[in-house]
GROMACS .gro file of C-alpha atoms in nm:
model
  229
    1MET     CA    1   2.061   1.490  -0.038
    2LYS     CA    2   1.927   1.390  -0.379
    3ALA     CA    3   1.551   1.417  -0.425
    4ALA     CA    4   1.276   1.438  -0.686
    5TRP     CA    5   1.035   1.731  -0.655
    6TYR     CA    6   0.786   1.948  -0.838
    7LEU     CA    7   0.690   2.314  -0.817
    8ASP     CA    8   0.381   2.303  -1.040
    9ILE     CA    9   0.101   2.052  -1.087
   10GLY     CA   10   0.099   1.858  -1.411
   11PRO     CA   11   0.227   1.542  -1.586
   12ALA     CA   12   0.543   1.353  -1.492
   13GLU     CA   13   0.749   1.609  -1.684
   14VAL     CA   14   0.704   1.861  -1.401
   15LEU     CA   15   0.926   1.644  -1.180
   16GLN     CA   16   1.284   1.760  -1.127
   17VAL     CA   17   1.575   1.572  -0.971
   18GLY     CA   18   1.856   1.746  -0.788
   19GLU     CA   19   2.025   1.825  -0.460
   20MET     CA   20   1.864   1.990  -0.159
   21PRO     CA   21   1.932   2.006   0.217
   22LYS     CA   22   1.828   1.697   0.407
   23PRO     CA   23   1.557   1.751   0.670
   24ASP     CA   24   1.620   1.740   1.044
   25PRO     CA   25   1.379   1.538   1.260
   26LYS     CA   26   1.150   1.732   1.490
   27ALA     CA   27   1.041   1.613   1.834
   28GLY     CA   28   0.882   1.270   1.806
   29GLN     CA   29   1.014   1.216   1.454
   30VAL     CA   30   1.277   0.991   1.302
   31GLN     CA   31   1.492   1.066   1.001
   32VAL     CA   32   1.498   0.768   0.764
   33ARG     CA   33   1.763   0.713   0.499
   34ILE     CA   34   1.548   0.578   0.215
   35HIS     CA   35   1.671   0.265   0.034
   36ALA     CA   36   1.353   0.202  -0.168
   37HIS     CA   37   1.059   0.428  -0.256
   38GLY     CA   38   0.709   0.300  -0.338
   39VAL     CA   39   0.488   0.472  -0.598
   40ASN     CA   40   0.110   0.482  -0.554
   41PRO     CA   41  -0.178   0.630  -0.756
   42THR     CA   42  -0.213   0.890  -0.480
   43ASP     CA   43   0.134   1.020  -0.569
   44TRP     CA   44   0.059   1.103  -0.932
   45LYS     CA   45  -0.296   1.219  -0.854
   46ARG     CA   46  -0.163   1.474  -0.606
   47ARG     CA   47   0.108   1.583  -0.850
   48ALA     CA   48  -0.154   1.617  -1.126
   49GLY     CA   49  -0.369   1.843  -0.908
   50GLN     CA   50  -0.648   1.592  -0.849
   51ARG     CA   51  -0.594   1.619  -0.473
   52GLY     CA   52  -0.550   1.982  -0.379
   53GLY     CA   53  -0.437   2.284  -0.575
   54ALA     CA   54  -0.102   2.409  -0.697
   55PRO     CA   55   0.188   2.374  -0.451
   56THR     CA   56   0.312   2.679  -0.265
   57GLU     CA   57   0.656   2.526  -0.209
   58ARG     CA   58   0.880   2.251  -0.342
   59MET     CA   59   0.698   1.918  -0.310
   60ILE     CA   60   0.878   1.584  -0.279
   61PRO     CA   61   0.625   1.307  -0.354
   62GLY     CA   62   0.610   0.962  -0.201
   63TYR     CA   63   0.389   0.818   0.070
   64ASP     CA   64   0.567   0.483   0.104
   65GLY     CA   65   0.927   0.376   0.140
   66ALA     CA   66   1.175   0.170   0.338
   67GLY     CA   67   1.518   0.229   0.481
   68VAL     CA   68   1.720   0.274   0.799
   69ILE     CA   69   1.667   0.525   1.080
   70ALA     CA   70   1.960   0.766   1.060
   71ALA     CA   71   1.871   1.034   1.318
   72LEU     CA   72   1.626   1.088   1.602
   73GLY     CA   73   1.415   1.379   1.718
   74ASP     CA   74   1.366   1.462   2.084
   75GLY     CA   75   1.165   1.203   2.273
   76VAL     CA   76   1.252   0.908   2.050
   77SER     CA   77   1.429   0.610   2.206
   78THR     CA   78   1.796   0.585   2.111
   79ALA     CA   79   1.737   0.212   2.060
   80ARG     CA   80   1.572   0.298   1.727
   81LEU     CA   81   1.888   0.441   1.572
   82GLY     CA   82   1.997   0.211   1.287
   83GLU     CA   83   1.664   0.025   1.282
   84ARG     CA   84   1.540  -0.111   0.948
   85VAL     CA   85   1.189   0.029   0.887
   86TRP     CA   86   0.911   0.068   0.635
   87VAL     CA   87   0.746   0.408   0.616
   88TRP     CA   88   0.380   0.488   0.551
   89GLU     CA   89   0.221   0.825   0.469
   90GLY     CA   90   0.557   0.997   0.442
   91PHE     CA   91   0.393   1.263   0.223
   92HIS     CA   92   0.091   1.313   0.451
   93GLN     CA   93   0.035   1.673   0.563
   94GLN     CA   94   0.393   1.770   0.483
   95PRO     CA   95   0.573   1.873   0.162
   96HIS     CA   96   0.858   1.622   0.175
   97GLY     CA   97   0.785   1.255   0.100
   98THR     CA   98   0.989   0.943   0.034
   99ALA     CA   99   1.119   1.021  -0.318
  100ALA     CA  100   1.442   1.140  -0.160
  101GLU     CA  101   1.748   1.002   0.013
  102PHE     CA  102   1.610   1.112   0.351
  103VAL     CA  103   1.263   1.172   0.494
  104CYS     CA  104   1.144   1.269   0.842
  105VAL     CA  105   0.823   1.115   0.974
  106ASP     CA  106   0.652   1.067   1.307
  107GLN     CA  107   0.808   0.768   1.480
  108SER     CA  108   0.471   0.587   1.465
  109ARG     CA  109   0.493   0.587   1.085
  110ALA     CA  110   0.829   0.411   1.077
  111ILE     CA  111   0.754   0.044   1.141
  112ALA     CA  112   1.018  -0.221   1.209
  113LEU     CA  113   1.102  -0.416   0.892
  114PRO     CA  114   1.195  -0.782   0.951
  115THR     CA  115   1.531  -0.889   0.812
  116SER     CA  116   1.347  -1.153   0.609
  117LEU     CA  117   1.202  -0.874   0.392
  118SER     CA  118   1.397  -0.658   0.148
  119PHE     CA  119   1.372  -0.281   0.141
  120GLU     CA  120   1.191  -0.314  -0.192
  121GLU     CA  121   0.929  -0.537  -0.030
  122GLY     CA  122   0.897  -0.297   0.262
  123ALA     CA  123   0.839  -0.004   0.027
  124CYS     CA  124   0.543  -0.192  -0.125
  125LEU     CA  125   0.352  -0.194   0.204
  126GLY     CA  126   0.207   0.135   0.326
  127VAL     CA  127  -0.088   0.253   0.117
  128PRO     CA  128  -0.181  -0.078  -0.054
  129ALA     CA  129  -0.132  -0.316   0.238
  130LEU     CA  130  -0.293  -0.086   0.494
  131THR     CA  131  -0.588  -0.026   0.261
  132ALA     CA  132  -0.640  -0.401   0.239
  133CYS     CA  133  -0.595  -0.443   0.614
  134HIS     CA  134  -0.849  -0.174   0.702
  135SER     CA  135  -1.100  -0.319   0.455
  136LEU     CA  136  -1.082  -0.657   0.625
  137MET     CA  137  -1.082  -0.524   0.981
  138LEU     CA  138  -1.407  -0.338   0.915
  139ALA     CA  139  -1.573  -0.678   0.876
  140GLY     CA  140  -1.474  -0.790   1.225
  141PRO     CA  141  -1.337  -1.138   1.310
  142LEU     CA  142  -1.286  -1.348   0.996
  143ASP     CA  143  -1.171  -1.681   1.138
  144GLY     CA  144  -1.371  -1.948   0.954
  145GLU     CA  145  -1.552  -1.689   0.739
  146VAL     CA  146  -1.560  -1.669   0.360
  147VAL     CA  147  -1.399  -1.362   0.206
  148ILE     CA  148  -1.447  -1.279  -0.162
  149VAL     CA  149  -1.170  -1.068  -0.314
  150THR     CA  150  -1.207  -0.919  -0.662
  151GLY     CA  151  -0.911  -0.800  -0.866
  152ALA     CA  152  -0.691  -1.037  -0.668
  153ALA     CA  153  -0.392  -0.994  -0.899
  154GLY     CA  154  -0.380  -0.621  -0.823
  155VAL     CA  155  -0.165  -0.485  -0.544
  156VAL     CA  156  -0.431  -0.391  -0.287
  157CYS     CA  157  -0.644  -0.701  -0.335
  158ASN     CA  158  -0.346  -0.936  -0.354
  159TYR     CA  159  -0.256  -0.812  -0.007
  160ALA     CA  160  -0.620  -0.863   0.093
  161VAL     CA  161  -0.596  -1.230  -0.005
  162GLN     CA  162  -0.279  -1.276   0.201
  163LEU     CA  163  -0.414  -1.095   0.506
  164ALA     CA  164  -0.752  -1.269   0.494
  165LYS     CA  165  -0.574  -1.605   0.505
  166VAL     CA  166  -0.365  -1.491   0.803
  167MET     CA  167  -0.692  -1.394   0.973
  168GLY     CA  168  -0.827  -1.747   0.923
  169ALA     CA  169  -1.066  -1.692   0.633
  170ARG     CA  170  -1.143  -1.903   0.329
  171VAL     CA  171  -1.079  -1.691   0.022
  172LEU     CA  172  -1.248  -1.694  -0.316
  173ALA     CA  173  -1.053  -1.470  -0.553
  174LEU     CA  174  -1.166  -1.311  -0.879
  175VAL     CA  175  -0.924  -1.215  -1.157
  176ARG     CA  176  -0.943  -1.121  -1.522
  177GLY     CA  177  -0.693  -1.189  -1.798
  178ASP     CA  178  -0.430  -1.456  -1.851
  179ALA     CA  179  -0.333  -1.753  -1.638
  180ASP     CA  180  -0.047  -1.563  -1.475
  181LYS     CA  181  -0.300  -1.358  -1.280
  182GLU     CA  182  -0.467  -1.675  -1.157
  183GLU     CA  183  -0.128  -1.799  -1.038
  184ASP     CA  184  -0.065  -1.468  -0.860
  185ALA     CA  185  -0.387  -1.512  -0.663
  186TYR     CA  186  -0.310  -1.874  -0.576
  187ARG     CA  187   0.042  -1.780  -0.462
  188ALA     CA  188  -0.116  -1.521  -0.232
  189GLY     CA  189  -0.310  -1.803  -0.066
  190ALA     CA  190  -0.652  -1.803  -0.235
  191ASP     CA  191  -0.846  -2.126  -0.183
  192GLN     CA  192  -1.016  -2.094  -0.521
  193VAL     CA  193  -0.960  -1.855  -0.811
  194ILE     CA  194  -1.222  -1.762  -1.068
  195ASN     CA  195  -1.131  -1.597  -1.398
  196ALA     CA  196  -1.418  -1.365  -1.489
  197ASP     CA  197  -1.319  -1.374  -1.855
  198ARG     CA  198  -1.394  -1.744  -1.864
  199ASP     CA  199  -1.601  -1.849  -1.563
  200ASP     CA  200  -1.942  -1.763  -1.418
  201PHE     CA  201  -1.836  -1.577  -1.104
  202LEU     CA  202  -2.180  -1.563  -0.942
  203LYS     CA  203  -2.232  -1.936  -0.990
  204ALA     CA  204  -1.885  -2.010  -0.853
  205ALA     CA  205  -1.937  -1.782  -0.552
  206LEU     CA  206  -2.265  -1.951  -0.460
  207SER     CA  207  -2.103  -2.293  -0.498
  208PHE     CA  208  -1.802  -2.192  -0.286
  209THR     CA  209  -2.030  -2.063  -0.009
  210ASP     CA  210  -2.290  -2.342  -0.026
  211GLY     CA  211  -2.544  -2.094  -0.156
  212GLN     CA  212  -2.501  -1.855   0.137
  213GLY     CA  213  -2.290  -1.584  -0.021
  214ALA     CA  214  -2.022  -1.397   0.172
  215ARG     CA  215  -2.044  -1.140   0.451
  216CYS     CA  216  -1.711  -0.983   0.355
  217VAL     CA  217  -1.618  -0.872   0.003
  218VAL     CA  218  -1.307  -0.670  -0.078
  219ASP     CA  219  -1.365  -0.489  -0.406
  220VAL     CA  220  -1.180  -0.202  -0.573
  221ASP     CA  221  -1.411  -0.168  -0.876
  222LEU     CA  222  -1.762  -0.157  -0.730
  223GLY     CA  223  -1.918  -0.022  -1.048
  224ALA     CA  224  -1.812  -0.329  -1.243
  225HIS     CA  225  -1.941  -0.577  -0.986
  226LEU     CA  226  -2.244  -0.412  -0.826
  227HIS     CA  227  -2.482  -0.606  -1.050
  228ILE     CA  228  -2.378  -0.935  -0.885
  229ALA     CA  229  -2.364  -0.805  -0.528
   0.00000   0.00000   0.00000
């Protein structure tokens, strides 16, 4: 199979692309033929040595991806063969991730991908969508609650807006920059969008919540917003 890998920590230039044997699934695993590979900050941070030391073997990066189950390990239902899936944490506690034509993961990390979603869309789930989901679930039931989401044009928090709406919340979203970012937040389902470069966010938040504030805030830049918490 074709894959991208590195043998030393460092910048993107340490990556190599070439051929290597495809992995065989172990018991409880599925082998996924990757159609799309998602790139996350955790990928380059691990490659740069910010998460662990130098590799002791060839490392194929990539936590997220999407594709089709091509082979099964012992104990996996034969009904899963040929299933479209999205993969999360493909690079977790193993040296071979999703930046390859094939990856083997525990069957619980290969989730059915609806036909309404492309492989590219499926590869964008994993780390960002699950981060947003866990953030919201920590707050408990959100039906009828107000959720404030900062950085709502970014990947994690854009998912947080979408998921909060699915969970029944009213969402006030904060963005910075041009009008396109405001539109991104509205398309995700935000009830109101505040541009911090132009608007008074604290005033808007108090108005949106009738002066009560919000019990749930999803924020990926706490240092920048702690003064208004």
